Every structure is written in C-alpha cells, then in structure tokens.
Amino acid sequence: MSEPMTQWTTVCKASDVEEGVPVTARAGAKPVGVFRVGEDICALHDVCSHAFALLSQGFQEEGVIECPLHAARFDIRTGAVLSAPAVEPVQPLEVRIVNGEVQVRG
Amino acid sequence: MQLIIGAGQAGYWASRTLREAGYDGPIVMIGAERHPPYERPPLSKQVLLCQAPPESAALTTAEALAALRIDWRADVRALSIDPAGRRVLTDAGALDYDQLFIATGARNRKLGIPGEDAGGVHSLRTLDEAAALAAALADGGDVVVVGAGWIGLEVAAAARTLGDSVTVVELGPRVCGRGLPELLALDLQAEHERRGVRFRLGCGVERIEVEAGRAVGVRLAGGEILPAKTVVIGVGAIPNDELASEARLETRDGVIVDGQGRTSDPAIFAAGDVARYYGARTAAWIRCESWSQAQDQAIAAARAMAGVEHPPYDPTPWFWSDQYDLNIQVAGETSPALNVVRRGRTVIFLDDTERVRGAAAINGGAEIRVIKSMIERGAVIDPASLARTDLDLRKIAAMAKAQSTS
C-alpha cells in the first residue's frame, strides 16, 4: 500500500461518475477507483489486494465491486473483502466534492 | 459427527461452512497430504515463478482449524466407505459418521508410456509437486511440456518467463481444444510463440528417453527425439470417485450429486473436482475442475448438511487462467454450434434468438463478468451492438436492459 495522502487531491468530475461504470483515476502515484452508489460517491485504493488488477475496471453491483481478474468482491464503502480469493481489505479513501469535482485523501 | 474425506479446497470450505451454518457437533476432516488445506491456482503460476513460496497457497492454518474445532488429521487416507454402517475405514483406523462429505478431488491422468516414472518427469497437482517443478524450472535446460491444455500452457508460460527453452507437444490440432473457442486458441498460441515457445501440434508421444534413471528426451510418434532435461505431463485429470463407486453410490466419471450436493445416499455429500451435477442452465451433467466449483459447491453442500436448504447449486460455469500478463476467462457455453460475435479479444456466443449464452476473453475479465450477468438475466442483444468496441460493454448492457423493460 502506498503512503497515505494528507492533502486533498482532485481526481475527476462528480458528473463523470456513473453508477455501474466506475472511474479509473490517479492521485499522484496512487491508483484511485471512484464509484457512485446511489447519491454517494466513494473512492478506494484501486488495486485488488489479491493480484494486480484495477478494481474500477471490474463489475459493480450496488455497493459491491468485483475484481475483473478473479472475481474477489469488496464493499465499496468500506473496502472490506466480501468473498475469496482475496483475504485482505482494500483501503477506502476520504471523499469530498468541491465545485463539482471529486477530491480524495487518505 | 460430520466426517470430511479430503482436506483440499472443497473439504476446507465444507468444514468452515458447517461451523458458520451453526453446526456445533464434532467435525473430522482427513487429508492424505501433510499440508493444511491450500488452493491450487498459485501452484501453476506464482509458485513456479518463485514469486511466492508454496506455503502462500495455504487457505488456513492448523491453529485456525483448531480454533473452529475442526479436527484436521493429516496423512490419513480413506480406504473404504460402509454406507449401511455409516463408517469409513482409513489407514489410521475406522471413523463413524452421521453425515459424510466426499472431497477427494481428482488425480492427474498418466500417458501410460515407457519412461514416465523417470527422474525429471513431472506432473502438477499438489504443493509438493509444485515445489519440485519450481526447482527444476529454475535450474534451466530444455523443457518439454506434453499437453497444451490449461496446465500445460501455464507451465510453459512460467518456464519461458524463467528463460527456459520450451516445447509444447499436443496430440490435438490446437491448444486448449476443449477449453477455448478456436479464434482465441489461435490468438493464445501466437502469444506463446511470440515469447519463444515452440509447438508441436497433432503430435503423439511414444516414450520418454531415459539415461541413468533420468529423462533426457521425449520421443515423438514417428521417431523424432526432442531433448529434455525436464518433462511436464499435463494431459487431464481423473476424478477420485472409486471410494464412492465401491460403496455403490451412483457415479459416472465423478460422483453424481443433486443441487444440494447430496449423492444417491442421503447421508453422503460430495463437491469439487470429484462431483458431477446436473446444470439446468445448460441442460448438461457438469463436472468442472475449477477453483470456483471447489469453493462454491462445497459451501452449498455443507449448508445442506447443516440443514440449511437453498436454491440448487447451478452457477454459470466460469473459469480463469493466467499466462504471462494475459488473463484468460471463459464463462457459460462456448459451443461451436452457437453464433459468434467478436468484440476485440472477447468472443461472445449467442443462440439463434440472440440470447447471450457464453463468452471467452483474453484480458477481458471485466467484460466476461458483464456477460455473465447478461447470461443469468437471459438478455437478448443484437450482435451489432455487442460488437461495438467503442462502447463500454457495461453501457451496452444497461441500454439493452432499459429497452427490454420499456
């Protein structure tokens, strides 16, 4: 896992984030997946904890993201693992919306 | 008492699920190996590349099993089942059961040719075999892989990545003859060739040439000899269903089970590589040697053992392989009788009513997952839309869903 970011970083526009079609972004060196779940926008460290794959390229069903490589599932709001083959959680990032832009930190 | 024969992935998930489903009595799980339960996918990939130690494939530890009050007994083999007396005879004495779970898996098929048991001839199923093969591949030299199925190709990829000289010999006319549609099989073969793997397709193997007890070559039908320091045989697997058939349970290239994992004896269940079930989605009897069947079917059967009935286990068949930086996935039906839509490196199969039935992809796992949900919804989508690679498949799926409900 990369160093925690103490500064807020803009990653995309809030209007770019559709439910079911996450946005693949970066905050500096950190890969960030941005997800819409209902009214909320959430962000996770984007790399699956099991093998190298970007979760934002995976399959979203409501508040759950499934990894495109081996179908490990994570809770989008908390990063918790919901099913194997992953056993470790992924890091959830703090999110705020400023002037229609999604900013993340953590 | 719940008795589990086999401490692999299916046995592990059964034991754990019994506890999670509220069964509080004794659980005994016997395994023929000395290792605690482990999963096999890393054995033909990261372990061969020495990117991960063999122990990293472990699903659990002896301590964690003990904490769940699962009495795991290593190095114990079942010899016979007495269904009337509810007793299993093992090489470490008899064990009585109330319900029995058979998770004996499968074993590698042998070629039945001279030299097959010589030093330097490997097959790959267990942790110990993976460790031995990893050491041999790291040692360098000529590697000949017999069989261009998933295991053969994953081993070839690992060996080539380590810099070995690799030749794959296959009796059939192409790679992954049973597993992949032809379009993608040719693509995958080209990926291997681009990285230096040589293929001898449509080619039988006559014998392993042996000197001083070690393999030195592979003699092909017709007489040509390929020099080899390491030979790997990956020509399929046979279910370990003899315990069940000798106990008069119904078997047919695998133990026949229903959607709750129950065999023809209601006190005996089976799951994973050894089990065959009726898939209503595809109207076929399925025995799928996959990671997901070992896990999910075992969970379903263990729930039924604990008295939690559930919808029949009948998933959309799904499989993955990793070779180099390629992730290959297959889902649903990929029969040549279906109509094919090509979408980049994703191949989608539709029936005559344009209903989505299956797909295979190279580096298209995200699309395979979208297609799995299309299959499960019975989605009907016109081929021209599916082929539009300028559109995200998730958006195409959403548009089709909106149209069908409007």
Coordinates of C-alpha atoms in Angstrom, one line a residue:
Chain A
M1 CA 0.0 0.0 0.0
S2 CA 1.3 3.4 -0.9
E3 CA 2.0 6.3 1.6
P4 CA -1.2 7.9 3.0
M5 CA -2.0 11.2 1.3
T6 CA -2.5 14.1 3.7
Q7 CA -3.6 16.6 1.1
W8 CA -6.9 16.6 -0.8
T9 CA -6.3 15.7 -4.5
T10 CA -8.8 16.2 -7.3
V11 CA -9.4 13.0 -9.3
C12 CA -12.4 13.6 -11.6
K13 CA -15.7 15.5 -12.0
A14 CA -18.6 14.2 -9.9
S15 CA -20.7 14.2 -13.1
D16 CA -18.3 11.7 -14.7
V17 CA -19.1 9.0 -12.1
E18 CA -22.0 6.8 -13.2
E19 CA -23.4 4.1 -11.1
G20 CA -22.1 0.8 -12.5
V21 CA -19.3 2.5 -14.5
P22 CA -16.6 3.5 -12.1
V23 CA -13.9 5.9 -13.0
T24 CA -10.2 4.9 -13.1
A25 CA -8.1 7.8 -11.7
R26 CA -4.9 8.6 -10.0
A27 CA -4.0 10.8 -7.1
G28 CA -0.3 11.4 -7.6
A29 CA 1.2 7.9 -7.8
K30 CA -1.8 6.3 -6.1
P31 CA -4.4 4.5 -8.3
V32 CA -7.9 5.5 -7.3
G33 CA -11.2 3.9 -8.2
V34 CA -14.2 6.3 -8.0
F35 CA -17.6 4.8 -7.6
R36 CA -21.2 6.1 -7.4
V37 CA -23.5 4.2 -5.1
G38 CA -26.9 5.9 -5.2
E39 CA -26.4 9.5 -4.2
D40 CA -22.9 8.9 -2.8
I41 CA -19.5 9.0 -4.4
C42 CA -16.9 6.7 -2.8
A43 CA -13.3 6.0 -3.6
L44 CA -11.0 3.1 -3.0
H45 CA -7.3 2.4 -3.5
D46 CA -7.8 0.9 -6.9
V47 CA -5.6 -2.2 -6.8
C48 CA -7.1 -5.5 -5.8
S49 CA -5.5 -6.9 -2.6
H50 CA -5.2 -10.4 -4.2
A51 CA -3.5 -9.9 -7.6
F52 CA -2.6 -6.8 -9.7
A53 CA -5.8 -5.6 -11.2
L54 CA -7.7 -2.3 -11.1
L55 CA -11.0 -2.7 -9.3
S56 CA -12.5 0.3 -11.2
Q57 CA -12.3 -1.9 -14.3
G58 CA -14.5 -4.5 -12.6
F59 CA -18.1 -5.1 -12.2
Q60 CA -20.2 -3.0 -9.8
E61 CA -23.5 -4.2 -8.4
E62 CA -24.9 -1.6 -6.0
G63 CA -22.4 -1.2 -3.2
V64 CA -20.1 -4.1 -4.2
I65 CA -17.2 -4.1 -6.7
E66 CA -16.0 -7.4 -8.2
C67 CA -12.4 -7.6 -9.4
P68 CA -12.1 -8.2 -13.1
L69 CA -9.2 -10.8 -12.7
H70 CA -10.5 -13.4 -10.3
A71 CA -13.9 -12.1 -9.1
A72 CA -12.9 -11.2 -5.5
R73 CA -15.6 -8.9 -4.1
F74 CA -15.2 -5.8 -2.0
D75 CA -17.6 -3.4 -0.1
I76 CA -17.2 -0.1 -2.0
R77 CA -18.0 2.0 1.1
T78 CA -15.5 0.3 3.5
G79 CA -13.0 -1.7 1.3
A80 CA -13.9 -4.9 3.3
V81 CA -13.5 -8.2 1.5
L82 CA -16.8 -9.9 0.8
S83 CA -15.5 -13.0 -1.0
A84 CA -12.4 -15.0 -1.9
P85 CA -9.9 -15.3 -3.4
A86 CA -8.9 -12.0 -1.7
V87 CA -8.4 -12.1 2.1
E88 CA -7.1 -8.5 2.7
P89 CA -9.3 -5.4 2.5
V90 CA -8.5 -2.5 0.2
Q91 CA -8.0 1.0 1.5
P92 CA -11.1 3.3 1.4
L93 CA -10.3 6.9 0.7
E94 CA -11.9 10.0 2.2
V95 CA -14.0 11.8 -0.5
R96 CA -15.3 15.4 -0.7
I97 CA -17.0 17.2 -3.6
V98 CA -15.8 20.8 -4.2
N99 CA -17.4 22.8 -7.0
G100 CA -18.5 19.6 -8.8
E101 CA -15.0 18.0 -8.5
V102 CA -14.3 14.8 -6.6
Q103 CA -11.4 15.2 -4.2
V104 CA -9.8 12.3 -2.3
R105 CA -7.5 12.0 0.7
G106 CA -6.1 9.1 2.7
Chain B
M1 CA -20.4 -36.4 13.7
Q2 CA -19.6 -34.9 10.3
L3 CA -16.8 -36.6 8.5
I4 CA -15.0 -34.9 5.6
I5 CA -12.7 -37.0 3.3
G6 CA -10.2 -34.7 1.6
A7 CA -8.6 -31.6 3.0
G8 CA -8.3 -29.6 -0.2
Q9 CA -10.2 -26.5 -1.1
A10 CA -13.6 -28.2 -1.1
G11 CA -13.0 -30.0 2.2
Y12 CA -11.8 -26.8 3.8
W13 CA -14.9 -24.8 2.7
A14 CA -17.2 -27.6 3.8
S15 CA -15.7 -27.7 7.3
R16 CA -15.7 -24.0 7.7
T17 CA -19.2 -23.6 6.3
L18 CA -20.6 -26.3 8.6
R19 CA -19.5 -24.2 11.5
E20 CA -20.7 -20.9 10.0
A21 CA -24.1 -22.5 9.3
G22 CA -24.4 -23.3 13.0
Y23 CA -23.5 -27.0 13.2
D24 CA -22.0 -27.3 16.7
G25 CA -21.0 -31.0 16.9
P26 CA -17.7 -32.7 16.0
I27 CA -16.2 -32.2 12.6
V28 CA -13.3 -34.5 11.5
M29 CA -11.5 -33.8 8.2
I30 CA -8.9 -36.3 7.0
G31 CA -6.4 -35.4 4.3
A32 CA -3.8 -37.6 2.5
E33 CA -1.3 -34.8 2.5
R34 CA 0.7 -33.3 5.3
H35 CA -0.2 -29.7 4.4
P36 CA -3.2 -27.8 5.8
P37 CA -5.8 -27.1 3.1
Y38 CA -4.5 -25.0 0.2
E39 CA -5.8 -23.6 -3.1
R40 CA -4.2 -24.7 -6.4
P41 CA -4.3 -21.6 -8.7
P42 CA -1.0 -20.2 -7.4
L43 CA 0.8 -23.5 -7.8
S44 CA 1.0 -23.3 -11.6
K45 CA 1.8 -19.5 -11.6
Q46 CA 3.4 -17.5 -8.8
V47 CA 4.9 -20.6 -7.1
L48 CA 6.6 -21.8 -10.4
L49 CA 8.0 -18.4 -10.9
C50 CA 9.3 -18.3 -7.3
Q51 CA 7.3 -15.1 -6.8
A52 CA 5.6 -16.7 -3.9
P53 CA 6.6 -19.6 -1.6
P54 CA 4.5 -22.8 -1.9
E55 CA 3.1 -22.2 1.6
S56 CA 1.5 -19.0 0.5
A57 CA -1.2 -21.1 -1.2
A58 CA -2.5 -22.2 2.2
L59 CA -6.1 -21.4 2.9
T60 CA -5.8 -21.7 6.6
T61 CA -3.5 -22.9 9.4
A62 CA -3.6 -25.8 11.9
E63 CA -4.3 -23.3 14.6
A64 CA -7.2 -21.6 12.8
L65 CA -8.8 -25.0 12.2
A66 CA -8.4 -25.9 15.8
A67 CA -10.0 -22.6 16.8
L68 CA -13.0 -23.6 14.7
R69 CA -13.0 -27.0 16.5
I70 CA -12.3 -28.8 13.2
D71 CA -10.3 -32.0 13.9
W72 CA -8.0 -32.0 10.9
R73 CA -5.9 -35.2 10.6
A74 CA -3.0 -35.1 8.1
D75 CA -1.5 -38.0 6.3
V76 CA -4.7 -40.1 6.7
R77 CA -6.2 -41.9 3.7
A78 CA -9.7 -43.3 3.4
L79 CA -9.8 -46.9 2.3
S80 CA -13.5 -47.7 2.1
I81 CA -17.0 -46.4 3.0
D82 CA -19.6 -48.6 4.6
P83 CA -22.8 -46.6 3.9
A84 CA -25.1 -49.0 5.9
G85 CA -22.9 -48.9 9.0
R86 CA -22.1 -45.2 8.4
R87 CA -18.4 -45.9 8.9
V88 CA -15.2 -45.1 7.0
L89 CA -12.2 -47.3 7.1
T90 CA -8.9 -45.4 6.9
D91 CA -5.2 -46.3 7.1
A92 CA -5.4 -44.9 10.7
G93 CA -8.4 -46.8 11.9
A94 CA -12.2 -46.6 11.5
L95 CA -14.3 -43.5 11.8
D96 CA -18.1 -43.4 12.3
Y97 CA -20.2 -40.6 10.9
D98 CA -23.7 -39.2 10.9
Q99 CA -23.1 -37.4 7.6
L100 CA -20.2 -37.8 5.2
F101 CA -18.7 -35.3 2.8
I102 CA -16.5 -36.7 -0.1
A103 CA -14.0 -34.1 -1.4
T104 CA -11.4 -36.5 -2.8
G105 CA -10.8 -34.4 -5.9
A106 CA -9.1 -35.7 -8.9
R107 CA -5.7 -37.1 -9.9
N108 CA -3.6 -36.5 -13.0
R109 CA -4.1 -38.8 -16.0
K110 CA -0.9 -40.6 -17.0
L111 CA 0.2 -41.2 -20.5
G112 CA 1.0 -44.9 -20.0
I113 CA 4.2 -44.8 -21.9
P114 CA 7.7 -46.1 -21.1
G115 CA 9.9 -43.7 -19.0
E116 CA 7.0 -41.8 -17.4
D117 CA 8.2 -42.5 -13.9
A118 CA 11.9 -41.5 -14.5
G119 CA 13.5 -38.6 -12.7
G120 CA 12.9 -35.2 -14.3
V121 CA 9.4 -36.2 -15.4
H122 CA 6.9 -34.0 -13.5
S123 CA 3.2 -33.6 -13.2
L124 CA 1.5 -30.8 -11.3
R125 CA -1.3 -31.0 -8.8
T126 CA 0.0 -30.9 -5.3
L127 CA 2.0 -28.4 -3.3
D128 CA 5.0 -30.8 -3.2
E129 CA 4.8 -31.3 -6.9
A130 CA 4.8 -27.5 -7.5
A131 CA 7.8 -27.1 -5.2
A132 CA 9.7 -29.8 -7.1
L133 CA 8.8 -28.4 -10.5
A134 CA 9.6 -24.9 -9.5
A135 CA 13.1 -26.1 -8.5
A136 CA 13.5 -27.9 -11.8
L137 CA 12.4 -25.0 -14.0
A138 CA 14.6 -22.6 -12.0
D139 CA 17.5 -24.9 -12.8
G140 CA 17.2 -24.2 -16.6
G141 CA 17.6 -26.5 -19.5
D142 CA 15.3 -27.9 -22.2
V143 CA 11.7 -28.2 -21.0
V144 CA 9.2 -30.3 -22.9
V145 CA 5.5 -30.0 -21.9
V146 CA 3.2 -32.8 -23.0
G147 CA -0.4 -31.5 -23.3
A148 CA -1.5 -28.0 -24.4
G149 CA -4.4 -27.6 -22.0
W150 CA -4.5 -25.1 -19.2
I151 CA -1.9 -26.7 -17.0
G152 CA 0.5 -27.3 -19.9
L153 CA 0.2 -23.7 -21.1
E154 CA 0.6 -22.2 -17.6
V155 CA 3.7 -24.3 -17.0
A156 CA 5.0 -23.3 -20.5
A157 CA 4.4 -19.6 -19.6
A158 CA 6.2 -19.9 -16.3
A159 CA 9.1 -21.9 -17.8
R160 CA 9.5 -19.4 -20.7
T161 CA 9.3 -16.4 -18.3
L162 CA 12.2 -18.0 -16.3
G163 CA 14.2 -18.2 -19.6
D164 CA 14.0 -21.9 -20.2
S165 CA 13.8 -23.4 -23.7
V166 CA 10.2 -24.7 -24.0
T167 CA 8.5 -27.0 -26.5
V168 CA 4.8 -28.0 -26.1
V169 CA 3.7 -31.3 -27.7
E170 CA -0.1 -31.8 -28.2
L171 CA -2.0 -34.6 -29.8
G172 CA -4.9 -32.4 -30.8
P173 CA -4.8 -29.9 -33.7
R174 CA -4.7 -26.8 -31.5
V175 CA -4.1 -25.5 -27.9
C176 CA -6.9 -25.7 -25.4
G177 CA -9.0 -27.8 -27.8
R178 CA -11.8 -28.4 -25.2
G179 CA -11.5 -25.1 -23.2
L180 CA -11.3 -22.3 -25.7
P181 CA -13.1 -21.3 -28.9
E182 CA -10.8 -21.7 -31.9
L183 CA -10.4 -17.9 -32.6
L184 CA -8.9 -17.3 -29.1
A185 CA -7.0 -20.6 -29.1
L186 CA -5.0 -19.4 -32.2
D187 CA -4.5 -16.0 -30.6
L188 CA -3.2 -17.6 -27.4
Q189 CA -0.9 -19.9 -29.3
A190 CA 0.5 -16.8 -31.1
E191 CA 1.1 -15.1 -27.8
H192 CA 3.2 -18.1 -26.6
E193 CA 5.1 -18.3 -29.9
R194 CA 5.9 -14.6 -29.8
R195 CA 7.6 -15.2 -26.5
G196 CA 9.6 -18.1 -27.9
V197 CA 7.5 -21.2 -27.0
R198 CA 7.6 -23.9 -29.8
F199 CA 4.5 -26.0 -30.5
R200 CA 4.3 -29.5 -32.0
L201 CA 0.6 -29.9 -32.6
G202 CA -1.2 -33.1 -33.8
C203 CA 1.7 -35.0 -32.4
G204 CA 1.7 -38.1 -30.2
V205 CA 4.4 -39.1 -27.7
E206 CA 5.9 -42.6 -27.9
R207 CA 8.2 -42.7 -24.9
I208 CA 10.4 -40.7 -22.5
E209 CA 14.1 -41.4 -23.3
V210 CA 15.9 -42.2 -20.0
E211 CA 19.6 -42.4 -19.1
A212 CA 20.7 -43.4 -15.6
G213 CA 17.2 -43.1 -14.3
R214 CA 16.7 -39.5 -15.6
A215 CA 14.7 -38.2 -18.6
V216 CA 16.9 -36.9 -21.4
G217 CA 14.3 -36.6 -24.2
V218 CA 10.9 -37.1 -25.5
R219 CA 10.4 -39.5 -28.4
L220 CA 7.6 -38.4 -30.7
A221 CA 5.4 -40.7 -32.7
G222 CA 7.4 -41.1 -35.9
G223 CA 10.7 -41.3 -34.1
E224 CA 12.0 -37.7 -33.7
I225 CA 13.5 -37.1 -30.3
L226 CA 13.2 -33.7 -28.5
P227 CA 16.0 -33.3 -26.0
A228 CA 14.6 -32.6 -22.5
K229 CA 16.0 -32.1 -19.0
T230 CA 12.6 -31.5 -17.6
V231 CA 9.4 -33.1 -18.9
V232 CA 6.0 -32.0 -17.7
I233 CA 2.9 -34.1 -18.4
G234 CA -0.4 -32.2 -18.3
V235 CA -3.0 -34.4 -20.1
G236 CA -6.1 -34.0 -17.9
A237 CA -7.4 -35.5 -14.7
I238 CA -9.5 -38.4 -13.5
P239 CA -12.0 -38.0 -10.6
N240 CA -11.1 -39.9 -7.4
D241 CA -14.6 -41.5 -7.3
E242 CA -13.6 -45.1 -6.5
L243 CA -14.4 -44.9 -2.8
A244 CA -17.9 -43.9 -3.8
S245 CA -18.4 -46.4 -6.6
E246 CA -17.1 -49.2 -4.4
A247 CA -19.7 -48.1 -1.8
R248 CA -22.4 -48.4 -4.5
L249 CA -23.0 -44.7 -4.7
E250 CA -24.1 -43.6 -8.2
T251 CA -21.0 -42.5 -10.2
R252 CA -20.4 -41.5 -13.8
D253 CA -17.0 -40.1 -14.3
G254 CA -17.5 -38.4 -10.9
V255 CA -19.9 -38.8 -8.0
I256 CA -23.4 -37.9 -9.0
V257 CA -24.9 -35.2 -6.8
D258 CA -28.0 -33.1 -6.7
G259 CA -28.2 -29.3 -6.3
Q260 CA -27.7 -29.7 -2.6
G261 CA -24.5 -31.7 -3.1
R262 CA -26.3 -34.9 -2.0
T263 CA -25.2 -38.2 -3.5
S264 CA -27.5 -41.2 -4.1
D265 CA -27.1 -41.9 -0.3
P266 CA -28.9 -39.0 1.5
A267 CA -26.3 -39.1 4.3
I268 CA -23.4 -38.6 1.9
F269 CA -22.5 -35.4 0.1
A270 CA -19.8 -34.6 -2.4
A271 CA -18.4 -31.5 -4.1
G272 CA -15.5 -30.1 -6.1
D273 CA -13.4 -31.9 -8.8
V274 CA -14.9 -35.3 -7.8
A275 CA -18.6 -34.3 -8.1
R276 CA -20.9 -34.2 -11.2
Y277 CA -24.2 -32.3 -11.1
Y278 CA -27.0 -31.5 -13.4
G279 CA -26.7 -28.0 -14.7
A280 CA -30.2 -26.9 -15.6
R281 CA -28.9 -23.7 -17.2
T282 CA -27.0 -25.7 -19.8
A283 CA -29.1 -28.9 -19.7
A284 CA -25.9 -31.0 -19.1
W285 CA -24.2 -33.1 -16.5
I286 CA -21.3 -31.0 -15.3
R287 CA -18.0 -31.9 -13.6
C288 CA -16.0 -28.8 -13.6
E289 CA -12.4 -28.9 -12.4
S290 CA -12.4 -25.3 -11.3
W291 CA -11.5 -23.2 -8.2
S292 CA -15.0 -21.8 -8.1
Q293 CA -16.7 -25.2 -8.1
A294 CA -14.4 -26.5 -5.3
Q295 CA -15.4 -23.5 -3.2
D296 CA -19.0 -22.7 -4.1
Q297 CA -20.3 -26.2 -4.5
A298 CA -18.7 -27.2 -1.2
I299 CA -20.4 -24.3 0.6
A300 CA -23.7 -25.2 -0.9
A301 CA -23.4 -28.9 0.1
A302 CA -22.2 -28.0 3.6
R303 CA -25.2 -25.7 4.1
A304 CA -27.5 -28.6 3.2
M305 CA -25.6 -30.9 5.6
A306 CA -26.2 -28.3 8.4
G307 CA -29.9 -28.3 7.5
V308 CA -30.0 -25.0 5.6
E309 CA -31.7 -25.8 2.3
H310 CA -31.1 -23.4 -0.6
P311 CA -31.7 -23.0 -4.3
P312 CA -29.9 -25.7 -6.3
Y313 CA -26.2 -25.1 -7.0
D314 CA -26.3 -24.3 -10.7
P315 CA -23.9 -21.4 -11.4
T316 CA -22.9 -20.1 -14.8
P317 CA -19.7 -22.1 -15.4
W318 CA -16.7 -19.9 -15.1
F319 CA -13.0 -20.4 -15.4
W320 CA -9.8 -18.4 -15.5
S321 CA -6.2 -18.9 -16.4
D322 CA -3.2 -16.6 -16.0
Q323 CA -0.3 -16.9 -18.5
Y324 CA 2.4 -14.2 -18.7
D325 CA 0.5 -10.9 -18.5
L326 CA -2.6 -12.5 -20.0
N327 CA -5.8 -13.3 -18.0
I328 CA -8.0 -15.7 -19.9
Q329 CA -11.6 -16.3 -18.9
V330 CA -14.4 -18.5 -20.1
A331 CA -18.0 -18.3 -18.9
G332 CA -21.2 -20.1 -19.9
E333 CA -21.5 -22.1 -23.1
T334 CA -18.9 -21.7 -25.9
S335 CA -20.2 -24.4 -28.2
P336 CA -19.3 -24.2 -31.9
A337 CA -23.0 -24.7 -32.6
L338 CA -23.7 -21.2 -31.3
N339 CA -23.3 -17.9 -33.2
V340 CA -20.2 -15.9 -32.6
V341 CA -19.7 -12.2 -32.1
R342 CA -16.2 -11.0 -32.0
R343 CA -15.5 -7.9 -29.8
G344 CA -11.8 -7.4 -29.8
R345 CA -10.3 -10.2 -27.7
T346 CA -13.7 -11.1 -26.3
V347 CA -15.7 -13.7 -28.2
I348 CA -19.4 -13.8 -27.3
F349 CA -21.7 -16.7 -28.1
L350 CA -25.4 -16.2 -28.9
D351 CA -28.2 -18.6 -29.8
D352 CA -30.5 -18.2 -32.8
T353 CA -32.8 -15.9 -30.7
E354 CA -29.8 -13.6 -30.0
R355 CA -29.9 -14.6 -26.3
V356 CA -26.4 -14.4 -24.8
R357 CA -25.1 -17.9 -23.8
G358 CA -21.4 -17.6 -23.2
A359 CA -18.1 -15.9 -23.8
A360 CA -14.4 -16.2 -23.7
A361 CA -11.8 -13.5 -23.5
I362 CA -8.1 -12.7 -23.3
N363 CA -7.6 -9.8 -20.9
G364 CA -11.3 -9.1 -20.8
G365 CA -12.3 -10.3 -17.3
A366 CA -14.5 -7.2 -16.8
E367 CA -16.4 -7.9 -20.0
I368 CA -16.8 -11.6 -19.0
R369 CA -18.4 -10.5 -15.8
V370 CA -20.9 -8.3 -17.6
I371 CA -21.7 -11.1 -20.0
K372 CA -22.2 -13.5 -17.0
S373 CA -24.9 -11.2 -15.7
M374 CA -26.4 -11.0 -19.3
I375 CA -26.5 -14.8 -19.4
E376 CA -28.1 -15.0 -16.0
R377 CA -30.8 -12.4 -17.0
G378 CA -31.5 -14.2 -20.3
A379 CA -30.5 -11.0 -22.1
V380 CA -31.3 -10.7 -25.8
I381 CA -29.0 -8.3 -27.5
D382 CA -28.4 -7.7 -31.2
P383 CA -25.0 -8.7 -32.4
A384 CA -24.2 -5.4 -34.0
S385 CA -24.5 -3.6 -30.6
L386 CA -22.4 -6.2 -28.9
A387 CA -19.6 -5.8 -31.4
R388 CA -19.3 -2.0 -30.8
T389 CA -15.9 -1.8 -29.1
D390 CA -16.2 2.0 -29.0
L391 CA -18.8 1.5 -26.2
D392 CA -18.2 0.1 -22.8
L393 CA -20.0 -3.2 -22.5
R394 CA -21.5 -2.1 -19.2
K395 CA -23.2 0.7 -21.0
I396 CA -24.4 -1.7 -23.8
A397 CA -25.8 -3.9 -21.1
A398 CA -27.6 -1.0 -19.4
M399 CA -29.1 0.2 -22.7
A400 CA -30.4 -3.3 -23.6
K401 CA -31.9 -3.7 -20.1
A402 CA -33.6 -0.3 -20.4
Q403 CA -35.0 -1.3 -23.9
S404 CA -36.3 -4.6 -22.7
T405 CA -38.1 -3.1 -19.7
S406 CA -39.5 0.0 -21.6

